[in-house]
Short mmCIF file of C-alpha atoms in Angstrom, two decimals:
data_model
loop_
_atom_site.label_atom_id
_atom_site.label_comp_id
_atom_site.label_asym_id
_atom_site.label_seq_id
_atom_site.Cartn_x
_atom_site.Cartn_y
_atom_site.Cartn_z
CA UNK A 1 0.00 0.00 0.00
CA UNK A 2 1.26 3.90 -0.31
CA UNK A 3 0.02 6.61 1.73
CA UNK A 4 -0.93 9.58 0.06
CA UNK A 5 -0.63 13.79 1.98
CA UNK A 6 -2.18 16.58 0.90
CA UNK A 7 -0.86 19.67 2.45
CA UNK A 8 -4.24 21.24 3.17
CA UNK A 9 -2.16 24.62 3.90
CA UNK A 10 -0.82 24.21 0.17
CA UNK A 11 -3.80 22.50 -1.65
CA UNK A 12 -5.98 25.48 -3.22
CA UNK A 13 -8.45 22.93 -4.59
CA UNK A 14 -7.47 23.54 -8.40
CA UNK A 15 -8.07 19.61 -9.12
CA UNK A 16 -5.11 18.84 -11.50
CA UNK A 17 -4.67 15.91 -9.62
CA UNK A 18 -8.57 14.73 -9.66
CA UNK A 19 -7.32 13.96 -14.19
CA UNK A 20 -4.21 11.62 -13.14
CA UNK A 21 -6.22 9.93 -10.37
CA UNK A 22 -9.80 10.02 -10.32
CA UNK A 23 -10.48 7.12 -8.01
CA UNK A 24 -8.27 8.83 -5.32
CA UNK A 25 -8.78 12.25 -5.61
CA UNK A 26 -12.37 14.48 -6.42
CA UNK A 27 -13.50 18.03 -5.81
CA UNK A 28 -16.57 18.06 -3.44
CA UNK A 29 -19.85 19.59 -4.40
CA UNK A 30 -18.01 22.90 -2.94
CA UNK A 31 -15.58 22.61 -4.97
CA UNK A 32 -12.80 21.30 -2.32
CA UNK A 33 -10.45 18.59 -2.36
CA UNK A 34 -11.22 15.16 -0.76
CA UNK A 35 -8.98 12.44 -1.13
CA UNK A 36 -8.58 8.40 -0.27
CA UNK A 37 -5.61 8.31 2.03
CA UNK A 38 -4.40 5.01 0.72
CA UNK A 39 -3.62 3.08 -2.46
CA UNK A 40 -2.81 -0.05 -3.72
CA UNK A 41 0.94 -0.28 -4.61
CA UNK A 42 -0.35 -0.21 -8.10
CA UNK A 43 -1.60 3.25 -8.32
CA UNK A 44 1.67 4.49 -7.53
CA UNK A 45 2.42 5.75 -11.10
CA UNK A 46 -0.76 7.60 -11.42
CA UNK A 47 -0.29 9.24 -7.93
CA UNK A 48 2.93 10.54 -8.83
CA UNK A 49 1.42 11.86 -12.38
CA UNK A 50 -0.84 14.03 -9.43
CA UNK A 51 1.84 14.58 -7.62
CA UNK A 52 3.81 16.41 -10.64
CA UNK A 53 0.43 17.89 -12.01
CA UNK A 54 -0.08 20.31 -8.43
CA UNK A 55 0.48 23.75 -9.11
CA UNK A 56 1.05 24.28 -5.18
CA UNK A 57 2.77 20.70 -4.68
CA UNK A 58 0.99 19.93 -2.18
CA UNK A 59 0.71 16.21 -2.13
CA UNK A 60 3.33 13.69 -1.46
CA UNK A 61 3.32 9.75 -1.15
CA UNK A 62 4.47 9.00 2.60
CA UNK A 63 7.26 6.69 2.22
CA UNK B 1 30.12 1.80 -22.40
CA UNK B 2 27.23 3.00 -21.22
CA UNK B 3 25.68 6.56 -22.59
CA UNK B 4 25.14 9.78 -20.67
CA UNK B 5 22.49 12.60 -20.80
CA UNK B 6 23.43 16.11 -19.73
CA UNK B 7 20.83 18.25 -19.39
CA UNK B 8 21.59 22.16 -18.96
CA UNK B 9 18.74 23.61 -16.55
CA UNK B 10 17.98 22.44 -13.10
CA UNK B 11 14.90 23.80 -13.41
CA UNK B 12 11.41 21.61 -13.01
CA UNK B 13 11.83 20.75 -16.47
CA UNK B 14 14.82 19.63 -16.19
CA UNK B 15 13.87 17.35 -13.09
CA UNK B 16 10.83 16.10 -14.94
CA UNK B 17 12.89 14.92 -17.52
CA UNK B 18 15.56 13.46 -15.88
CA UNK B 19 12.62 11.34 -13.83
CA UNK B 20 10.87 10.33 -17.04
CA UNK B 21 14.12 9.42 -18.66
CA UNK B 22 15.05 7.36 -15.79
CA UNK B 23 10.50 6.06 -15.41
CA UNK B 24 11.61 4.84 -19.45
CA UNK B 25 14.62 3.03 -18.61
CA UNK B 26 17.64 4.77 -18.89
CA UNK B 27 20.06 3.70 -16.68
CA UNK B 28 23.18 5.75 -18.27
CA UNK B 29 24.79 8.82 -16.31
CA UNK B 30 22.85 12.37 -16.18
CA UNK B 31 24.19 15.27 -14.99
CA UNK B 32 21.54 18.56 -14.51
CA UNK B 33 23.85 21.91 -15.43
CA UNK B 34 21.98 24.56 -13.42
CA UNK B 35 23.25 28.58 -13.23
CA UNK B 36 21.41 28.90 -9.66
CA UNK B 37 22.73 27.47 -6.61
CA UNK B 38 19.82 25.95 -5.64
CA UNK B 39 18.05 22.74 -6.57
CA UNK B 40 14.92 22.62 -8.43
CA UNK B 41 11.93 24.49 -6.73
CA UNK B 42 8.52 25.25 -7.47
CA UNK B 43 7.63 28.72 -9.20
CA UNK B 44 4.55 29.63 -8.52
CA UNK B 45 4.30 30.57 -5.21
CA UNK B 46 7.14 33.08 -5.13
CA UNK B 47 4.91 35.84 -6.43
CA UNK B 48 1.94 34.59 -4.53
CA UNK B 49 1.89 33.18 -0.96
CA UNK B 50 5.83 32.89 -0.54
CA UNK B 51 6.25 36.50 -0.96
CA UNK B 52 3.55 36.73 1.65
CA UNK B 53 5.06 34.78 3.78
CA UNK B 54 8.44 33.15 4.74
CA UNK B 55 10.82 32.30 1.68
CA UNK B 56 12.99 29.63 1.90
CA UNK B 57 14.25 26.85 -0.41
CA UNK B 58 12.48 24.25 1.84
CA UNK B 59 9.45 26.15 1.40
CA UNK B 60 9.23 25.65 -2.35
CA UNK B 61 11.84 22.52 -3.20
CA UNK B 62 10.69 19.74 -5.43
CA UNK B 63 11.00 16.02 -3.72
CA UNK B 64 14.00 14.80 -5.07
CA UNK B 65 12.75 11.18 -6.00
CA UNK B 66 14.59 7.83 -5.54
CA UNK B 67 15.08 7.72 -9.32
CA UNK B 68 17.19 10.37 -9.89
CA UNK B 69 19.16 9.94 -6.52
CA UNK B 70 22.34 9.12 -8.67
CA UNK B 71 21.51 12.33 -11.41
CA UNK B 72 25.17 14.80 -11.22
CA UNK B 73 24.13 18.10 -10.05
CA UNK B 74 26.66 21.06 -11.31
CA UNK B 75 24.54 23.86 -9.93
CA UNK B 76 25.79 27.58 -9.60
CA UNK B 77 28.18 26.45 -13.08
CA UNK B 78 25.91 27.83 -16.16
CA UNK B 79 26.41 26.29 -19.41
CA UNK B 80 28.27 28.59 -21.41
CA UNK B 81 28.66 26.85 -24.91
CA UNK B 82 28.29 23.85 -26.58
CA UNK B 83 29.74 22.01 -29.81
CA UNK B 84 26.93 20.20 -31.25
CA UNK B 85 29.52 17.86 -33.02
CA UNK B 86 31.99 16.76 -30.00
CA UNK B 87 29.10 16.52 -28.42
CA UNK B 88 30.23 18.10 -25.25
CA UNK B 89 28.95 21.33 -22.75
CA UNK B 90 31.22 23.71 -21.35
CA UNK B 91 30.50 25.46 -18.27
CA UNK B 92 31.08 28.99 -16.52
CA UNK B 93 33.68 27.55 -14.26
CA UNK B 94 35.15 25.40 -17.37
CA UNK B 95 34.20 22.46 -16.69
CA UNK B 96 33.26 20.10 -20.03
CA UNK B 97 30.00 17.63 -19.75
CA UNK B 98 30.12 14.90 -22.85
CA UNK B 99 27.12 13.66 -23.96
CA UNK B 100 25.15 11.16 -25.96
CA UNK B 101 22.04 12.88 -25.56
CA UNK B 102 21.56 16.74 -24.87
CA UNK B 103 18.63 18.22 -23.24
CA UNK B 104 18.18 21.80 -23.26
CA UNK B 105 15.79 23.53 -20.35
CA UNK B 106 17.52 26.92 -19.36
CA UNK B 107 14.33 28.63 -19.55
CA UNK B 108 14.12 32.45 -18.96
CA UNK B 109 15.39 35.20 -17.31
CA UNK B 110 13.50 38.28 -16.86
CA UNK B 111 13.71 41.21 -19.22
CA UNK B 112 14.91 44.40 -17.14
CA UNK B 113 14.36 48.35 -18.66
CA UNK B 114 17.38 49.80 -19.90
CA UNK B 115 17.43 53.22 -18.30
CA UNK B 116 19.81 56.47 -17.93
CA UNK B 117 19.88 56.25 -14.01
CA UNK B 118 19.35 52.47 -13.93
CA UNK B 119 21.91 52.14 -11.22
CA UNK B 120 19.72 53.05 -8.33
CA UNK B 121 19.20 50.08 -5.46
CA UNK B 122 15.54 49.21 -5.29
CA UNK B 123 14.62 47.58 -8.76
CA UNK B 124 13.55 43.80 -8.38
CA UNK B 125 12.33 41.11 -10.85
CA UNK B 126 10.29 37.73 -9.96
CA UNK B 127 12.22 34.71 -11.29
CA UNK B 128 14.12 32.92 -9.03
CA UNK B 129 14.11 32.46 -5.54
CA UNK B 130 16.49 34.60 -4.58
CA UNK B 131 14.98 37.42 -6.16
CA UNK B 132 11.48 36.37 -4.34
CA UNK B 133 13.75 37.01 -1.00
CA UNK B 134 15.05 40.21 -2.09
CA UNK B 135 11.73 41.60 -2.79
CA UNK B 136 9.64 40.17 0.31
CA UNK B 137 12.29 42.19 2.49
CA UNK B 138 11.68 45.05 0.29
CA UNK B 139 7.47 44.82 0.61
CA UNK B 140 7.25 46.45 3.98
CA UNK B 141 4.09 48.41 5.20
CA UNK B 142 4.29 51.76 3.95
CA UNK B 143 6.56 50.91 0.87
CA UNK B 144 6.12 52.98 -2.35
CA UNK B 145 5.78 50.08 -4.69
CA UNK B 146 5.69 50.47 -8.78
CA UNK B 147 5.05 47.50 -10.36
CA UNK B 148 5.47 47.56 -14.44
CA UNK B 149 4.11 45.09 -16.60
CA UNK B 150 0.51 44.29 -16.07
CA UNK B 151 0.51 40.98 -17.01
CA UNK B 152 -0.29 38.06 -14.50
CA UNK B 153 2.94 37.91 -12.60
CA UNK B 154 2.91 41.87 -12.41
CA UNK B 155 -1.06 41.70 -10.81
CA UNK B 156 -0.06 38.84 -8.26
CA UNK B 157 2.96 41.04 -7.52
CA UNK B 158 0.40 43.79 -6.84
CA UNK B 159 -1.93 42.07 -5.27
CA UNK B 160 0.39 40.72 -2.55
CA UNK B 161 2.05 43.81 -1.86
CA UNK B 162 -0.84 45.73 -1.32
CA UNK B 163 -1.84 42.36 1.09
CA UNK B 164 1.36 43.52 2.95
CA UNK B 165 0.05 47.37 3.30
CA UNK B 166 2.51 48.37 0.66
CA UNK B 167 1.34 51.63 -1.47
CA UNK B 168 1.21 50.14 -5.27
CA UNK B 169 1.00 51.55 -9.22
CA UNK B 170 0.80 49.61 -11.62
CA UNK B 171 2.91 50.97 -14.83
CA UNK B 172 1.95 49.34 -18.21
CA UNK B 173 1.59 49.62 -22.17
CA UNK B 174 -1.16 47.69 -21.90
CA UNK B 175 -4.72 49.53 -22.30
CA UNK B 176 -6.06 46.60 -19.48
CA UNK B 177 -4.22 44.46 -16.51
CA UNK B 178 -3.83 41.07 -18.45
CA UNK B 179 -5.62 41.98 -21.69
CA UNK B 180 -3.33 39.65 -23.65
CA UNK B 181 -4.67 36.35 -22.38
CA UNK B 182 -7.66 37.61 -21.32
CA UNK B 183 -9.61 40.24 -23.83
CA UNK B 184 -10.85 43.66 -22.96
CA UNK B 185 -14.02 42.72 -20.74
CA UNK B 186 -12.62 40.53 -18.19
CA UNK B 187 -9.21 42.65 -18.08
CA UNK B 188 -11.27 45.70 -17.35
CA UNK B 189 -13.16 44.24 -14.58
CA UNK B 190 -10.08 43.10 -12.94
CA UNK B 191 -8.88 46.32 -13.12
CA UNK B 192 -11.68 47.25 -11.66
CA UNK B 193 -11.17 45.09 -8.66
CA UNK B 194 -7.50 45.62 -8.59
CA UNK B 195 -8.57 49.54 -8.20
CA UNK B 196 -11.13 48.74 -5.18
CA UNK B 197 -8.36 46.89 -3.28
CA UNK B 198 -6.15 50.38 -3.47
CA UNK B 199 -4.02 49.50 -6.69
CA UNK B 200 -3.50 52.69 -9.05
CA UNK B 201 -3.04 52.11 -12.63
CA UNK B 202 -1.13 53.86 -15.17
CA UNK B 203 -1.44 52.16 -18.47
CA UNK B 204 -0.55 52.66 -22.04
CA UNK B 205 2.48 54.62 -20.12
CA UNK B 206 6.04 53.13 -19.83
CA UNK B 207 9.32 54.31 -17.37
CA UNK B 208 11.64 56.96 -19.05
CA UNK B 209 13.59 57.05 -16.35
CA UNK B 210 14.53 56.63 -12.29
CA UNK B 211 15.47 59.08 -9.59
CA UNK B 212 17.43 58.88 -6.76
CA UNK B 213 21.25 58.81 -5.88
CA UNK B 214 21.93 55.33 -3.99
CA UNK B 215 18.47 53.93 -3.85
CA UNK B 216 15.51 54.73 -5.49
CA UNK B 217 13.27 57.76 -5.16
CA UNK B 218 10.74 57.51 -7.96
CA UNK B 219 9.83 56.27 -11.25
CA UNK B 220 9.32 59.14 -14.48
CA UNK B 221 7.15 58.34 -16.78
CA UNK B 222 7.00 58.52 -20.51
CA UNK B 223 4.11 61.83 -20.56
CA UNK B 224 6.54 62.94 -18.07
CA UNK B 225 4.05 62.53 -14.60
CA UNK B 226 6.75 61.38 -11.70
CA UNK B 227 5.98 58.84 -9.12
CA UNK B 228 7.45 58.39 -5.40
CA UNK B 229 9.02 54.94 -5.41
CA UNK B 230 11.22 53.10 -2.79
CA UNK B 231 10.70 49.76 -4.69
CA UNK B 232 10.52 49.24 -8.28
CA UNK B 233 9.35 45.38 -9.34
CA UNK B 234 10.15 44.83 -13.38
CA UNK B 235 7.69 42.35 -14.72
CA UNK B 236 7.66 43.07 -18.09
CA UNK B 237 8.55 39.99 -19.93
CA UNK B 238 11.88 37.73 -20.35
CA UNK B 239 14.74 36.90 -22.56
CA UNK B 240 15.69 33.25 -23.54
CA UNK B 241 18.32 31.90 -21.78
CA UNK B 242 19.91 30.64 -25.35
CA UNK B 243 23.42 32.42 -25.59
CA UNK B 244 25.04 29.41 -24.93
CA UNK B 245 23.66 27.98 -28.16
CA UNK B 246 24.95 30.77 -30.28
CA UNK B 247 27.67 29.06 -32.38
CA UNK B 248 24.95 25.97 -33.11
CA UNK B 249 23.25 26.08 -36.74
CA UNK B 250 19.98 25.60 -34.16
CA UNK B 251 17.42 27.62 -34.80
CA UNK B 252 17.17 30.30 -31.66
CA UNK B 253 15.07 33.00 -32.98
CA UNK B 254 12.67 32.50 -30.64
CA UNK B 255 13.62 30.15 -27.74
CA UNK B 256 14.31 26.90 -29.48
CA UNK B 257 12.33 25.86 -32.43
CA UNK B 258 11.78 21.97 -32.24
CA UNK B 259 9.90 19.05 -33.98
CA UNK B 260 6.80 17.37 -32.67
CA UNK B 261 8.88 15.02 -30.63
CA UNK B 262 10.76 18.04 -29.09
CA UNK B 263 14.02 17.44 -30.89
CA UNK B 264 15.74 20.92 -31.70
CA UNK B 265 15.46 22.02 -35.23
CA UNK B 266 18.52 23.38 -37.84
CA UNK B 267 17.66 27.26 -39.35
CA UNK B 268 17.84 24.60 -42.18
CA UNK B 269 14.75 22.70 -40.68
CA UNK B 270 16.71 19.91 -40.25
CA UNK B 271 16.14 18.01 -36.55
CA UNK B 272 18.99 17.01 -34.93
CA UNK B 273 19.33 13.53 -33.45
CA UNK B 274 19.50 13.29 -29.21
CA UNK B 275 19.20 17.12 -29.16
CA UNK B 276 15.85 18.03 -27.73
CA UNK B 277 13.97 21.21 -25.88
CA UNK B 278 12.09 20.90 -22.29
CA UNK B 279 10.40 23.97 -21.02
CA UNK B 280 9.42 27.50 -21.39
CA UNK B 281 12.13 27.60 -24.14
CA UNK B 282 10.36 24.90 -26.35
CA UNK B 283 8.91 26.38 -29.64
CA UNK B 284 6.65 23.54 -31.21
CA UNK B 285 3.42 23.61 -33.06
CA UNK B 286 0.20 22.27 -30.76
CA UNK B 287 -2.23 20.38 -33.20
CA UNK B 288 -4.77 21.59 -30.84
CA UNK B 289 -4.96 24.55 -32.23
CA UNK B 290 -3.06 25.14 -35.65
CA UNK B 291 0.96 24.52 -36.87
CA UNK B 292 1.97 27.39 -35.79
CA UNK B 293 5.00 27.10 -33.61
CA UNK B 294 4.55 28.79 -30.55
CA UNK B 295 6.76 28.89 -26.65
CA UNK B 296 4.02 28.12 -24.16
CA UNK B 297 5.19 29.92 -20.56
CA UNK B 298 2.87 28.32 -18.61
CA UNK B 299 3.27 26.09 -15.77
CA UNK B 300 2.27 22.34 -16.56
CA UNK B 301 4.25 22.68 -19.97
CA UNK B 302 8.10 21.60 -18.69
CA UNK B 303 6.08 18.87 -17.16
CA UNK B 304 4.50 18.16 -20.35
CA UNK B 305 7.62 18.78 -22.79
CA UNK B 306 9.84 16.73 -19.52
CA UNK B 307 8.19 13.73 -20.33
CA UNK B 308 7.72 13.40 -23.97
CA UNK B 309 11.51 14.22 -24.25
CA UNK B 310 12.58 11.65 -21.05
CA UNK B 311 10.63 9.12 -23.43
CA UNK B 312 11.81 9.95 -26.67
CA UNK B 313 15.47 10.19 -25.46
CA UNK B 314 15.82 7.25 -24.13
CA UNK B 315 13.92 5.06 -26.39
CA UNK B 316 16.62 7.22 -29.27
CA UNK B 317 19.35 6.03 -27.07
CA UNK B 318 18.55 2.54 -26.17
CA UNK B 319 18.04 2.33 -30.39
CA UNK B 320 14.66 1.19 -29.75
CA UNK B 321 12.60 -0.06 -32.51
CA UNK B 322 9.57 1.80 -30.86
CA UNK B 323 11.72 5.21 -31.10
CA UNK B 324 10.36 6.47 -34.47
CA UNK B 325 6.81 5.43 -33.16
CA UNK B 326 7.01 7.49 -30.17
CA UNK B 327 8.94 10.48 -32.28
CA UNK B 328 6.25 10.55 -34.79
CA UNK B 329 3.09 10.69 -32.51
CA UNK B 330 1.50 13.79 -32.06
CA UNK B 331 1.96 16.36 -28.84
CA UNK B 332 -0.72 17.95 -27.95
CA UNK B 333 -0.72 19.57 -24.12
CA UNK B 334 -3.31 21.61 -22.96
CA UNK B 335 -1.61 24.62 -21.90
CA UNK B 336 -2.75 25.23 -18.30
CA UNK B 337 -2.43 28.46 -15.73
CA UNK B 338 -3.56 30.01 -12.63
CA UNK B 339 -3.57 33.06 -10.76
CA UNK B 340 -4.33 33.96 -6.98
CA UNK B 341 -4.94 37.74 -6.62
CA UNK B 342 -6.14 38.55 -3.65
CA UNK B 343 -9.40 35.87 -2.67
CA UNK B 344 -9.79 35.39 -6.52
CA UNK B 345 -8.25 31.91 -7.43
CA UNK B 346 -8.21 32.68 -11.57
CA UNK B 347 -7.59 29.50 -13.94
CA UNK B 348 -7.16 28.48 -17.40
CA UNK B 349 -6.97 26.37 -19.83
CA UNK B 350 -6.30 26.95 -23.84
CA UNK B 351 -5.08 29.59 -26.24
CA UNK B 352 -7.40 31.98 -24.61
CA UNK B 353 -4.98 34.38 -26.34
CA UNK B 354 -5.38 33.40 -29.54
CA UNK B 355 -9.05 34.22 -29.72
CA UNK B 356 -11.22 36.55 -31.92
CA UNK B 357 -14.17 36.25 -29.87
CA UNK B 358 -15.30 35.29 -25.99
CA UNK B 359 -18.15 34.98 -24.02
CA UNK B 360 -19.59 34.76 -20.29
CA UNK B 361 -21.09 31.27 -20.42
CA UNK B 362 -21.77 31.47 -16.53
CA UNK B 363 -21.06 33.40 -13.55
CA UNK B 364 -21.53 36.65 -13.41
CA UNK B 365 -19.14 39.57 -14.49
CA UNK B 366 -18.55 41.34 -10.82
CA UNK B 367 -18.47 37.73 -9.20
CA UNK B 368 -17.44 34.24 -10.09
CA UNK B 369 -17.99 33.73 -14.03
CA UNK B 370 -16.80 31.26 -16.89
CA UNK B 371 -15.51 33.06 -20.00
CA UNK B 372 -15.53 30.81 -22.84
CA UNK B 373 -12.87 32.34 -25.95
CA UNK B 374 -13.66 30.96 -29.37
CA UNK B 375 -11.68 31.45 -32.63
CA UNK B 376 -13.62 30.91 -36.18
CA UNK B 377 -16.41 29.84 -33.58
CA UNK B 378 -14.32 26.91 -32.42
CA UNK B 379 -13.65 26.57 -28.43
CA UNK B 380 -10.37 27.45 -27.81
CA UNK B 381 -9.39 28.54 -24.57
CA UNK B 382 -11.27 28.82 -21.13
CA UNK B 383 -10.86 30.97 -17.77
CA UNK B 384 -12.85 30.88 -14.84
CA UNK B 385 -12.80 32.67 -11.18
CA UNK B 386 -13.30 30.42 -9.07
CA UNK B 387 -16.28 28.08 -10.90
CA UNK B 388 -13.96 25.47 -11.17
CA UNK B 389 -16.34 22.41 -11.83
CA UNK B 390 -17.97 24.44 -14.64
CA UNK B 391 -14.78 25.41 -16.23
CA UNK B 392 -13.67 21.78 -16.17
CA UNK B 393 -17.11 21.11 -18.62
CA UNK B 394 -14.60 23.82 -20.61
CA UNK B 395 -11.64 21.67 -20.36
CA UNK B 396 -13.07 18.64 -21.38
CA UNK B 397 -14.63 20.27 -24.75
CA UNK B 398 -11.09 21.74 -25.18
CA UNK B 399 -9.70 18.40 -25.22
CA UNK B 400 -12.24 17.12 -27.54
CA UNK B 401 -13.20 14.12 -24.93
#
């Protein structure tokens, strides 16, 4: 499994990341970020496409 | 022997491709020539919430993945020339880099005025980090700011200084803040909400000149009007960083013209094998809209061009059968931006630019709105405040899916 962050500090909800990984990241009906906190291993490729896609770079994969 | 990459810009195209060229396979050296001392770091923020805040490297660094653990970094050591048939970089310091396969990402530097008393402390620019800390310790309350150039890097400049009780004018050619990307009807209402935060404007004007002995005591305009200024930000637009290429046949004229696969291209029009172009420097035509070849300074394209050139390279090096395949398909990023001024979060997606027409599709003018921009009545660009599910309906027509 990998652990996915979002610096919530960072994150100003733009949603590049909701393209690379749609079944781990969405914008609520508000328009704000909500993401799954884990993966399988196998979505690591995708959630590093997010990762480079953030304007703010806010997320990270906990290693 | 194993082959080696250099790539001259340690910039976050240069990271990106140095990742995708290691994602692809390559398992030869690559060393990252970079002019600034520090490692790659994020952009955006330093005229937005960094300047607001605390600036440090930290603050703005990209994770330097497990991939590229091994990658050489010769930072504070520009590239000064190369020889496109020894196949080998020289540096500042005189250092030589050989290569098998050359990637070139050294980007911009900021255009500056040329002006009689130009020698005055107090003029910044908003490029590199170091500049972001010179300014923040400039943008303290009460500071006389003049901002010139009015496009979006000159109105988040604005915007945060007058955030930090700064006194700010805007000096521009333009007729509107951002009326480039933009057209005249949502320029002029940012203008207008620039103005209700406290910004002055002074457009269609430029700087004739600077007072002051040691530092800087105001700004003189072209119709001769003079402003108090203690701080001067230039944000006017930006050279390429391409001198190093001057005694290549390459074709510089405008940043680096390349081929669809990002390989640089001859003045002959010939592409050159293992020579390709990452970044703001990267002049290629976008099937998305026309074959016109066009640099795209927005944020997501080193990403985009960092990619298609980590692939391309090292399926050219490995002599890949599926090289001519990959160099042959089309490239076709959505150029992407986004602005924070002040609570407005702005974003787009397109040629916006490129437009002959636009419309508010939703939203409202004064508020959060949609502005669709069409060309020959075909969809091509987008910008929203705020809005941002609706402007993705934008994005996805933009992309034809």
């Amino acid at each position: 499994m990998i652990t996915i962050d979002v610096d919530m500090d960072k994150c100003q909800h733009y949603g590049q990341c909701v393209f690379e990984a749609p079944d781990i990241f969405k914008l609520n009906d508000n328009d704000k970020l909500e993401f799954v906190a884990t993966a399988d291993d196998s979505r690591r490729s995708d959630v590093e496409s997010a990762v480079d896609v953030c304007p703010m770079q806010a997320i990270s994969i906990v290693e | 022997m194993s082959k080696s990459v250099v790539i001259v810009g340690a910039s976050m195209g240069g990271l990106r491709a140095a990742e995708a060229l290691r994602n692809n396979g390559f398992d030869g050296q690559i060393a990252v020539i970079g002019e600034e001392v520090h490692a790659p770091y994020n952009r955006p923020p330093l005229s937005k919430e960094v300047l607001a805040k605390e600036v440090t490297h930290e603050a703005v660094a990209f994770k330097l993945r497990a991939q590229v653990e091994d990658v050489i970094w010769n930072l504070g050591d520009p590239a000064t020339s190369v020889d496109l048939e020894k196949q080998v970089v020289t540096t500042a310091s005189g250092k030589t880099f050989e290569y098998d396969g050359l990637v070139i990402a050294s980007g911009l530097r900021p255009r500056v005025l040329d002006l009689p008393n130009g020698k005055v402390s107090g003029r910044h620019t908003v490029r590199t980090l170091d500049d972001a800390i010179g300014l923040r310790a400039a943008l303290v309350p009460g500071a006389q700011v003049v901002v010139a150039g009015a496009g979006f890097i000159g109105c988040e400049v604005a915007a945060t200084a007058r955030g930090l009780g700064c006194a700010v004018t805007n000096v521009a050619i333009d007729s509107y803040p951002m009326i480039r990307p933009l057209g005249e009807l949502l320029a002029a209402e940012l203008q207008r909400r620039h103005e209700s935060k406290g910004v002055n404007f002074r457009l269609q004007r430029g700087i004739k000149d600077l007072t002051g002995t040691d530092s800087l005591s105001g700004v003189i305009l072209d119709d001769g009007d003079f402003l108090e200024a203690t701080v001067l930000v230039e944000a006017i637009s930006s050279h390429c960083n391409v001198e190093w290429l001057a005694n290549t046949n390459l074709d510089i004229s405008n940043g680096v013209l390349t081929d669809s696969a990002l390989r640089a291209v001859t003045t002959e029009g010939q592409s050159v094998d293992g020579v390709y172009v990452v970044g703001d420097l990267a002049r290629f035509a976008n099937p998305l809209f026309d074959d016109e070849a066009r640099r795209i300074e927005h944020w997501n394209i080193p990403t985009e061009t960092g990619k298609r050139v980590g692939a391309a390279l090292s399926a050219y090096l490995a002599e890949a059968d599926h090289f001519a395949e990959l160099a042959a398909q089309t490239f076709t990023p959505l150029p992407t931006f986004w602005s924070d001024q002040y609570e407005m979060k702005i974003q787009g997606f397109g040629m916006p630019g490129l437009a002959d027409r636009y419309e508010l599709v939703d939203g409202e003018l004064s508020d959060e709105l949609v502005m669709a921009y069409f060309r020959n009545d075909v969809l091509i660009g987008v910008v929203g405040i705020g809005m941002t599910a609706e402007v993705m309906k934008y994005r996805k027509q933009l992309l034809g899916t």
